Structures are given as structure tokens and as C-alpha cells.
Amino acid sequence: MPAPHPLIKPLLVHTGFADVAKLRHFKIDHHLVTALVERWRPEKHTFHHPVRECTITLEDVALQLGIRVDGRPITSATYYDWEEICEQYLGVVPPKGEAIVGSAIKLKWLQDNMPSLPSESTQQQLEAHCRAYILWLIGGVLMPNKTGNRVHLMYLTFLADLDRVRRYSWGFACLATLYREMCRVTNLDAKTMGGCASLLQYWAWYRMPFIAARVNRTPSYPLVTR
């Protein structure tokens, strides 16, 4: 996914998704994720290490992703006229089969057909483009399913009014999805895992710094002033 268009960056800040947009190119250490999942115990939702148990909390979500962990829950009906919903909020009508599969839309199609922004964009065009970008972030970063190429369109209904997006607990939904996916992948026949792998890796690096990647350069602190 390309970087967000400069014209929608104020809307991403307003909705609380500006920090999440920075994770779109985060490289996942699959060996680390696999090692952590092998120590996951579904009955307790904790990692079992030789010295103690631990787990990812809402505090970690707020620290690592910068999204709200309190507020209204992400719950909604899972059936609408999805073509009509997309036309109303995205400004495009995705074709069934090619773009919409059941109640989900393909991320690749969404990326390739995201509403363009002319130099003199209207507020409606800006909001439609922002909704499409946030929907991609939800399906590609925050709450990807195990296929990694679709996102449920029910999330689009929560983006209808961009002034209300901050009221929802996106962090809680993200953590619940990661818990569910890690529980599912503990099954012997599971081959892939969904959920926010970047959150899992960030958490491991922050809570267990001795396994964090080493950077061979002098650290700089551009926000510090004398």
C-alpha cells in the first residue's frame, strides 16, 4: 500500500489512524512470531515461558499502535447491501466475485481502485479516499484474517462519519482479533495466522529487549531540544 495521500493526512490524525499508517511497511520476523505462538496457551490467553507467564495487554496496544483502547465496542450487523454501502462511502461500486467475496472486499482491488484525488478535491472526495485507506489499514495491518487479502465490509459502516471514528475502541478489537487468531493457530492443522503480527513483534521487542533487533548506528533524538 502506498503512503497516504498528503491531503488525507489531517483526516488520519483526526480519526486516530495516523500512527497506524506508519506500520504499513513493517517487516515481520516470522521465526520470532512462530516461537511466540508455540508458547501461547489458549486456555489462559498467555505465553508460558520458563520463568513466568505474560501476555499482551490493552496498555501495550495503546503504546505500540497509538490507537484508542477504550470507547464504544466494534459490533455491527454483518449483512448489508454491500454494493450500495461501498458506493455511498467509497464512491465506487466493487463488482461481486471480482472484488466482493461474501461480506469482504479484496485488499488488492481496494488498493488498485481507491478513489483518486484531484488537485481541487471536494470534502466528499477526501473523506471517501480516507475511508478506503483506513479500511485497507484495518484489513492489512490491524485485523488481517489468515488469507491476508480481504477485509470485512462491516468496518466500513463505522467509518461513515469520520467525526465519530475516534469514539470506537479499535485497539480492543485489534487485540481481541490477535488473541482469537493465536488460539486458532495452535490447532495442529493450522498453517497460517491472521491478526496484527506487528503488534505481537513490537510487544516482544519492548517487553523482552534482549531479543530485539540490534541497530548498528548511533541513536538520535530529533524531538529533544536543548
PDB file of N, CA, C and O in Angstrom, residues 117-174:
ATOM      1  N   LEU A 117      -7.626  11.447  -6.058  1.00  0.00           N
ATOM      2  CA  LEU A 117      -7.850  12.788  -5.538  1.00  0.00           C
ATOM      3  C   LEU A 117      -7.335  13.823  -6.532  1.00  0.00           C
ATOM      4  O   LEU A 117      -6.127  13.917  -6.765  1.00  0.00           O
ATOM      5  N   PRO A 118      -8.223  14.581  -7.126  1.00  0.00           N
ATOM      6  CA  PRO A 118      -7.779  15.668  -7.999  1.00  0.00           C
ATOM      7  C   PRO A 118      -7.147  16.782  -7.188  1.00  0.00           C
ATOM      8  O   PRO A 118      -7.255  16.823  -5.965  1.00  0.00           O
ATOM      9  N   SER A 119      -6.478  17.679  -7.868  1.00  0.00           N
ATOM     10  CA  SER A 119      -5.798  18.773  -7.168  1.00  0.00           C
ATOM     11  C   SER A 119      -6.780  19.638  -6.387  1.00  0.00           C
ATOM     12  O   SER A 119      -6.456  20.153  -5.317  1.00  0.00           O
ATOM     13  N   GLU A 120      -7.985  19.792  -6.916  1.00  0.00           N
ATOM     14  CA  GLU A 120      -9.025  20.559  -6.220  1.00  0.00           C
ATOM     15  C   GLU A 120     -10.079  19.584  -5.701  1.00  0.00           C
ATOM     16  O   GLU A 120     -11.176  19.475  -6.240  1.00  0.00           O
ATOM     17  N   SER A 121      -9.735  18.832  -4.665  1.00  0.00           N
ATOM     18  CA  SER A 121     -10.634  17.803  -4.134  1.00  0.00           C
ATOM     19  C   SER A 121     -11.721  18.408  -3.264  1.00  0.00           C
ATOM     20  O   SER A 121     -11.469  19.346  -2.491  1.00  0.00           O
ATOM     21  N   THR A 122     -12.912  17.844  -3.382  1.00  0.00           N
ATOM     22  CA  THR A 122     -14.000  18.243  -2.504  1.00  0.00           C
ATOM     23  C   THR A 122     -13.868  17.504  -1.180  1.00  0.00           C
ATOM     24  O   THR A 122     -13.141  16.505  -1.076  1.00  0.00           O
ATOM     25  N   GLN A 123     -14.580  17.963  -0.175  1.00  0.00           N
ATOM     26  CA  GLN A 123     -14.551  17.293   1.118  1.00  0.00           C
ATOM     27  C   GLN A 123     -15.079  15.865   0.996  1.00  0.00           C
ATOM     28  O   GLN A 123     -14.572  14.958   1.647  1.00  0.00           O
ATOM     29  N   GLN A 124     -16.077  15.662   0.154  1.00  0.00           N
ATOM     30  CA  GLN A 124     -16.630  14.330  -0.052  1.00  0.00           C
ATOM     31  C   GLN A 124     -15.588  13.390  -0.652  1.00  0.00           C
ATOM     32  O   GLN A 124     -15.483  12.227  -0.249  1.00  0.00           O
ATOM     33  N   GLN A 125     -14.802  13.879  -1.607  1.00  0.00           N
ATOM     34  CA  GLN A 125     -13.756  13.049  -2.209  1.00  0.00           C
ATOM     35  C   GLN A 125     -12.657  12.726  -1.205  1.00  0.00           C
ATOM     36  O   GLN A 125     -12.149  11.599  -1.171  1.00  0.00           O
ATOM     37  N   LEU A 126     -12.280  13.691  -0.393  1.00  0.00           N
ATOM     38  CA  LEU A 126     -11.268  13.462   0.626  1.00  0.00           C
ATOM     39  C   LEU A 126     -11.719  12.398   1.621  1.00  0.00           C
ATOM     40  O   LEU A 126     -10.954  11.507   1.994  1.00  0.00           O
ATOM     41  N   GLU A 127     -12.967  12.486   2.046  1.00  0.00           N
ATOM     42  CA  GLU A 127     -13.476  11.541   3.035  1.00  0.00           C
ATOM     43  C   GLU A 127     -13.593  10.142   2.449  1.00  0.00           C
ATOM     44  O   GLU A 127     -13.299   9.152   3.127  1.00  0.00           O
ATOM     45  N   ALA A 128     -14.015  10.023   1.185  1.00  0.00           N
ATOM     46  CA  ALA A 128     -14.113   8.714   0.550  1.00  0.00           C
ATOM     47  C   ALA A 128     -12.736   8.073   0.430  1.00  0.00           C
ATOM     48  O   ALA A 128     -12.553   6.878   0.697  1.00  0.00           O
ATOM     49  N   HIS A 129     -11.738   8.858   0.033  1.00  0.00           N
ATOM     50  CA  HIS A 129     -10.375   8.355  -0.087  1.00  0.00           C
ATOM     51  C   HIS A 129      -9.842   7.934   1.285  1.00  0.00           C
ATOM     52  O   HIS A 129      -9.183   6.889   1.415  1.00  0.00           O
ATOM     53  N   CYS A 130     -10.127   8.721   2.312  1.00  0.00           N
ATOM     54  CA  CYS A 130      -9.669   8.402   3.665  1.00  0.00           C
ATOM     55  C   CYS A 130     -10.317   7.116   4.169  1.00  0.00           C
ATOM     56  O   CYS A 130      -9.655   6.287   4.787  1.00  0.00           O
ATOM     57  N   ARG A 131     -11.614   6.944   3.907  1.00  0.00           N
ATOM     58  CA  ARG A 131     -12.293   5.706   4.335  1.00  0.00           C
ATOM     59  C   ARG A 131     -11.653   4.485   3.679  1.00  0.00           C
ATOM     60  O   ARG A 131     -11.449   3.452   4.326  1.00  0.00           O
ATOM     61  N   ALA A 132     -11.374   4.594   2.376  1.00  0.00           N
ATOM     62  CA  ALA A 132     -10.752   3.476   1.669  1.00  0.00           C
ATOM     63  C   ALA A 132      -9.382   3.149   2.259  1.00  0.00           C
ATOM     64  O   ALA A 132      -9.023   1.982   2.438  1.00  0.00           O
ATOM     65  N   TYR A 133      -8.620   4.183   2.592  1.00  0.00           N
ATOM     66  CA  TYR A 133      -7.282   3.958   3.148  1.00  0.00           C
ATOM     67  C   TYR A 133      -7.375   3.321   4.539  1.00  0.00           C
ATOM     68  O   TYR A 133      -6.632   2.378   4.847  1.00  0.00           O
ATOM     69  N   ILE A 134      -8.266   3.817   5.380  1.00  0.00           N
ATOM     70  CA  ILE A 134      -8.420   3.236   6.726  1.00  0.00           C
ATOM     71  C   ILE A 134      -8.911   1.799   6.630  1.00  0.00           C
ATOM     72  O   ILE A 134      -8.463   0.920   7.382  1.00  0.00           O
ATOM     73  N   LEU A 135      -9.832   1.525   5.696  1.00  0.00           N
ATOM     74  CA  LEU A 135     -10.325   0.155   5.520  1.00  0.00           C
ATOM     75  C   LEU A 135      -9.177  -0.767   5.149  1.00  0.00           C
ATOM     76  O   LEU A 135      -9.098  -1.897   5.639  1.00  0.00           O
ATOM     77  N   TRP A 136      -8.270  -0.275   4.294  1.00  0.00           N
ATOM     78  CA  TRP A 136      -7.101  -1.082   3.949  1.00  0.00           C
ATOM     79  C   TRP A 136      -6.210  -1.299   5.174  1.00  0.00           C
ATOM     80  O   TRP A 136      -5.689  -2.404   5.376  1.00  0.00           O
ATOM     81  N   LEU A 137      -6.023  -0.277   5.998  1.00  0.00           N
ATOM     82  CA  LEU A 137      -5.212  -0.421   7.206  1.00  0.00           C
ATOM     83  C   LEU A 137      -5.819  -1.458   8.158  1.00  0.00           C
ATOM     84  O   LEU A 137      -5.098  -2.249   8.769  1.00  0.00           O
ATOM     85  N   ILE A 138      -7.146  -1.455   8.276  1.00  0.00           N
ATOM     86  CA  ILE A 138      -7.809  -2.417   9.153  1.00  0.00           C
ATOM     87  C   ILE A 138      -7.576  -3.839   8.656  1.00  0.00           C
ATOM     88  O   ILE A 138      -7.230  -4.745   9.423  1.00  0.00           O
ATOM     89  N   GLY A 139      -7.762  -4.052   7.362  1.00  0.00           N
ATOM     90  CA  GLY A 139      -7.612  -5.398   6.811  1.00  0.00           C
ATOM     91  C   GLY A 139      -6.185  -5.820   6.555  1.00  0.00           C
ATOM     92  O   GLY A 139      -5.886  -7.015   6.527  1.00  0.00           O
ATOM     93  N   GLY A 140      -5.286  -4.852   6.385  1.00  0.00           N
ATOM     94  CA  GLY A 140      -3.908  -5.198   6.066  1.00  0.00           C
ATOM     95  C   GLY A 140      -2.941  -5.105   7.218  1.00  0.00           C
ATOM     96  O   GLY A 140      -1.873  -5.716   7.178  1.00  0.00           O
ATOM     97  N   VAL A 141      -3.306  -4.350   8.272  1.00  0.00           N
ATOM     98  CA  VAL A 141      -2.386  -4.126   9.388  1.00  0.00           C
ATOM     99  C   VAL A 141      -3.004  -4.503  10.729  1.00  0.00           C
ATOM    100  O   VAL A 141      -2.450  -5.322  11.465  1.00  0.00           O
ATOM    101  N   LEU A 142      -4.145  -3.911  11.053  1.00  0.00           N
ATOM    102  CA  LEU A 142      -4.710  -4.076  12.392  1.00  0.00           C
ATOM    103  C   LEU A 142      -5.391  -5.416  12.611  1.00  0.00           C
ATOM    104  O   LEU A 142      -5.162  -6.080  13.625  1.00  0.00           O
ATOM    105  N   MET A 143      -6.255  -5.815  11.682  1.00  0.00           N
ATOM    106  CA  MET A 143      -7.049  -7.028  11.886  1.00  0.00           C
ATOM    107  C   MET A 143      -7.107  -7.894  10.639  1.00  0.00           C
ATOM    108  O   MET A 143      -8.192  -8.235  10.158  1.00  0.00           O
ATOM    109  N   PRO A 144      -5.961  -8.231  10.069  1.00  0.00           N
ATOM    110  CA  PRO A 144      -5.986  -9.091   8.879  1.00  0.00           C
ATOM    111  C   PRO A 144      -6.452 -10.503   9.224  1.00  0.00           C
ATOM    112  O   PRO A 144      -6.163 -11.009  10.309  1.00  0.00           O
ATOM    113  N   ASN A 145      -7.191 -11.117   8.304  1.00  0.00           N
ATOM    114  CA  ASN A 145      -7.525 -12.520   8.509  1.00  0.00           C
ATOM    115  C   ASN A 145      -6.378 -13.379   7.993  1.00  0.00           C
ATOM    116  O   ASN A 145      -5.371 -12.866   7.499  1.00  0.00           O
ATOM    117  N   LYS A 146      -6.512 -14.695   8.102  1.00  0.00           N
ATOM    118  CA  LYS A 146      -5.369 -15.550   7.766  1.00  0.00           C
ATOM    119  C   LYS A 146      -5.064 -15.571   6.273  1.00  0.00           C
ATOM    120  O   LYS A 146      -3.959 -15.928   5.874  1.00  0.00           O
ATOM    121  N   THR A 147      -6.032 -15.170   5.417  1.00  0.00           N
ATOM    122  CA  THR A 147      -5.734 -15.096   3.990  1.00  0.00           C
ATOM    123  C   THR A 147      -4.852 -13.895   3.681  1.00  0.00           C
ATOM    124  O   THR A 147      -4.078 -13.906   2.729  1.00  0.00           O
ATOM    125  N   GLY A 148      -5.003 -12.822   4.480  1.00  0.00           N
ATOM    126  CA  GLY A 148      -4.197 -11.635   4.288  1.00  0.00           C
ATOM    127  C   GLY A 148      -4.572 -10.806   3.078  1.00  0.00           C
ATOM    128  O   GLY A 148      -3.863  -9.860   2.727  1.00  0.00           O
ATOM    129  N   ASN A 149      -5.702 -11.132   2.426  1.00  0.00           N
ATOM    130  CA  ASN A 149      -6.046 -10.390   1.211  1.00  0.00           C
ATOM    131  C   ASN A 149      -7.492  -9.891   1.181  1.00  0.00           C
ATOM    132  O   ASN A 149      -7.978  -9.469   0.132  1.00  0.00           O
ATOM    133  N   ARG A 150      -8.186  -9.931   2.326  1.00  0.00           N
ATOM    134  CA  ARG A 150      -9.570  -9.463   2.374  1.00  0.00           C
ATOM    135  C   ARG A 150      -9.827  -8.726   3.679  1.00  0.00           C
ATOM    136  O   ARG A 150      -9.155  -8.957   4.684  1.00  0.00           O
ATOM    137  N   VAL A 151     -10.834  -7.853   3.661  1.00  0.00           N
ATOM    138  CA  VAL A 151     -11.270  -7.171   4.871  1.00  0.00           C
ATOM    139  C   VAL A 151     -12.791  -7.140   4.873  1.00  0.00           C
ATOM    140  O   VAL A 151     -13.425  -6.907   3.836  1.00  0.00           O
ATOM    141  N   HIS A 152     -13.380  -7.394   6.031  1.00  0.00           N
ATOM    142  CA  HIS A 152     -14.841  -7.419   6.147  1.00  0.00           C
ATOM    143  C   HIS A 152     -15.383  -6.007   5.964  1.00  0.00           C
ATOM    144  O   HIS A 152     -14.871  -5.045   6.532  1.00  0.00           O
ATOM    145  N   LEU A 153     -16.439  -5.902   5.186  1.00  0.00           N
ATOM    146  CA  LEU A 153     -17.008  -4.592   4.890  1.00  0.00           C
ATOM    147  C   LEU A 153     -17.835  -4.011   6.029  1.00  0.00           C
ATOM    148  O   LEU A 153     -18.241  -2.853   5.959  1.00  0.00           O
ATOM    149  N   MET A 154     -18.063  -4.778   7.086  1.00  0.00           N
ATOM    150  CA  MET A 154     -18.804  -4.209   8.217  1.00  0.00           C
ATOM    151  C   MET A 154     -18.024  -3.047   8.837  1.00  0.00           C
ATOM    152  O   MET A 154     -18.605  -2.121   9.392  1.00  0.00           O
ATOM    153  N   TYR A 155     -16.678  -3.088   8.721  1.00  0.00           N
ATOM    154  CA  TYR A 155     -15.881  -1.996   9.288  1.00  0.00           C
ATOM    155  C   TYR A 155     -16.145  -0.680   8.573  1.00  0.00           C
ATOM    156  O   TYR A 155     -15.977   0.393   9.155  1.00  0.00           O
ATOM    157  N   LEU A 156     -16.563  -0.753   7.326  1.00  0.00           N
ATOM    158  CA  LEU A 156     -16.840   0.470   6.576  1.00  0.00           C
ATOM    159  C   LEU A 156     -17.999   1.241   7.187  1.00  0.00           C
ATOM    160  O   LEU A 156     -18.019   2.476   7.125  1.00  0.00           O
ATOM    161  N   THR A 157     -18.939   0.539   7.816  1.00  0.00           N
ATOM    162  CA  THR A 157     -20.072   1.230   8.430  1.00  0.00           C
ATOM    163  C   THR A 157     -19.635   2.074   9.619  1.00  0.00           C
ATOM    164  O   THR A 157     -20.305   3.045   9.969  1.00  0.00           O
ATOM    165  N   PHE A 158     -18.521   1.727  10.246  1.00  0.00           N
ATOM    166  CA  PHE A 158     -18.008   2.515  11.371  1.00  0.00           C
ATOM    167  C   PHE A 158     -17.225   3.742  10.897  1.00  0.00           C
ATOM    168  O   PHE A 158     -16.871   4.589  11.703  1.00  0.00           O
ATOM    169  N   LEU A 159     -16.953   3.790   9.599  1.00  0.00           N
ATOM    170  CA  LEU A 159     -16.213   4.911   9.035  1.00  0.00           C
ATOM    171  C   LEU A 159     -17.114   5.901   8.323  1.00  0.00           C
ATOM    172  O   LEU A 159     -16.629   6.844   7.697  1.00  0.00           O
ATOM    173  N   ALA A 160     -18.418   5.682   8.426  1.00  0.00           N
ATOM    174  CA  ALA A 160     -19.358   6.546   7.716  1.00  0.00           C
ATOM    175  C   ALA A 160     -19.197   7.999   8.130  1.00  0.00           C
ATOM    176  O   ALA A 160     -19.111   8.894   7.296  1.00  0.00           O
ATOM    177  N   ASP A 161     -19.159   8.254   9.418  1.00  0.00           N
ATOM    178  CA  ASP A 161     -18.982   9.606   9.948  1.00  0.00           C
ATOM    179  C   ASP A 161     -17.580   9.683  10.534  1.00  0.00           C
ATOM    180  O   ASP A 161     -17.311   9.149  11.618  1.00  0.00           O
ATOM    181  N   LEU A 162     -16.673  10.342   9.836  1.00  0.00           N
ATOM    182  CA  LEU A 162     -15.281  10.382  10.287  1.00  0.00           C
ATOM    183  C   LEU A 162     -15.109  11.127  11.604  1.00  0.00           C
ATOM    184  O   LEU A 162     -14.110  10.947  12.298  1.00  0.00           O
ATOM    185  N   ASP A 163     -16.081  11.946  11.966  1.00  0.00           N
ATOM    186  CA  ASP A 163     -16.013  12.642  13.251  1.00  0.00           C
ATOM    187  C   ASP A 163     -16.257  11.693  14.427  1.00  0.00           C
ATOM    188  O   ASP A 163     -15.919  12.017  15.566  1.00  0.00           O
ATOM    189  N   ARG A 164     -16.846  10.531  14.145  1.00  0.00           N
ATOM    190  CA  ARG A 164     -17.181   9.581  15.209  1.00  0.00           C
ATOM    191  C   ARG A 164     -16.204   8.406  15.292  1.00  0.00           C
ATOM    192  O   ARG A 164     -16.317   7.574  16.187  1.00  0.00           O
ATOM    193  N   VAL A 165     -15.261   8.333  14.351  1.00  0.00           N
ATOM    194  CA  VAL A 165     -14.360   7.173  14.299  1.00  0.00           C
ATOM    195  C   VAL A 165     -13.552   7.023  15.585  1.00  0.00           C
ATOM    196  O   VAL A 165     -13.333   5.911  16.080  1.00  0.00           O
ATOM    197  N   ARG A 166     -13.117   8.124  16.160  1.00  0.00           N
ATOM    198  CA  ARG A 166     -12.315   8.088  17.393  1.00  0.00           C
ATOM    199  C   ARG A 166     -13.098   7.560  18.586  1.00  0.00           C
ATOM    200  O   ARG A 166     -12.494   7.215  19.608  1.00  0.00           O
ATOM    201  N   ARG A 167     -14.407   7.521  18.502  1.00  0.00           N
ATOM    202  CA  ARG A 167     -15.201   7.084  19.645  1.00  0.00           C
ATOM    203  C   ARG A 167     -15.143   5.580  19.857  1.00  0.00           C
ATOM    204  O   ARG A 167     -15.542   5.083  20.909  1.00  0.00           O
ATOM    205  N   TYR A 168     -14.658   4.847  18.864  1.00  0.00           N
ATOM    206  CA  TYR A 168     -14.678   3.380  18.939  1.00  0.00           C
ATOM    207  C   TYR A 168     -13.345   2.827  19.433  1.00  0.00           C
ATOM    208  O   TYR A 168     -12.286   3.412  19.207  1.00  0.00           O
ATOM    209  N   SER A 169     -13.424   1.685  20.077  1.00  0.00           N
ATOM    210  CA  SER A 169     -12.236   1.055  20.639  1.00  0.00           C
ATOM    211  C   SER A 169     -11.593   0.143  19.599  1.00  0.00           C
ATOM    212  O   SER A 169     -11.732  -1.084  19.633  1.00  0.00           O
ATOM    213  N   TRP A 170     -10.882   0.746  18.667  1.00  0.00           N
ATOM    214  CA  TRP A 170     -10.196  -0.031  17.644  1.00  0.00           C
ATOM    215  C   TRP A 170      -9.089  -0.889  18.241  1.00  0.00           C
ATOM    216  O   TRP A 170      -8.814  -1.991  17.760  1.00  0.00           O
ATOM    217  N   GLY A 171      -8.468  -0.401  19.304  1.00  0.00           N
ATOM    218  CA  GLY A 171      -7.418  -1.169  19.951  1.00  0.00           C
ATOM    219  C   GLY A 171      -7.934  -2.439  20.594  1.00  0.00           C
ATOM    220  O   GLY A 171      -7.291  -3.491  20.535  1.00  0.00           O
ATOM    221  N   PHE A 172      -9.104  -2.357  21.214  1.00  0.00           N
ATOM    222  CA  PHE A 172      -9.705  -3.544  21.832  1.00  0.00           C
ATOM    223  C   PHE A 172     -10.019  -4.583  20.764  1.00  0.00           C
ATOM    224  O   PHE A 172      -9.754  -5.779  20.932  1.00  0.00           O
ATOM    225  N   ALA A 173     -10.606  -4.126  19.634  1.00  0.00           N
ATOM    226  CA  ALA A 173     -10.933  -5.049  18.550  1.00  0.00           C
ATOM    227  C   ALA A 173      -9.676  -5.681  17.970  1.00  0.00           C
ATOM    228  O   ALA A 173      -9.658  -6.872  17.642  1.00  0.00           O
ATOM    229  N   CYS A 174      -8.606  -4.885  17.858  1.00  0.00           N
ATOM    230  CA  CYS A 174      -7.343  -5.402  17.336  1.00  0.00           C
ATOM    231  C   CYS A 174      -6.770  -6.486  18.239  1.00  0.00           C
ATOM    232  O   CYS A 174      -6.346  -7.549  17.770  1.00  0.00           O
TER     233      CYS A 174
END
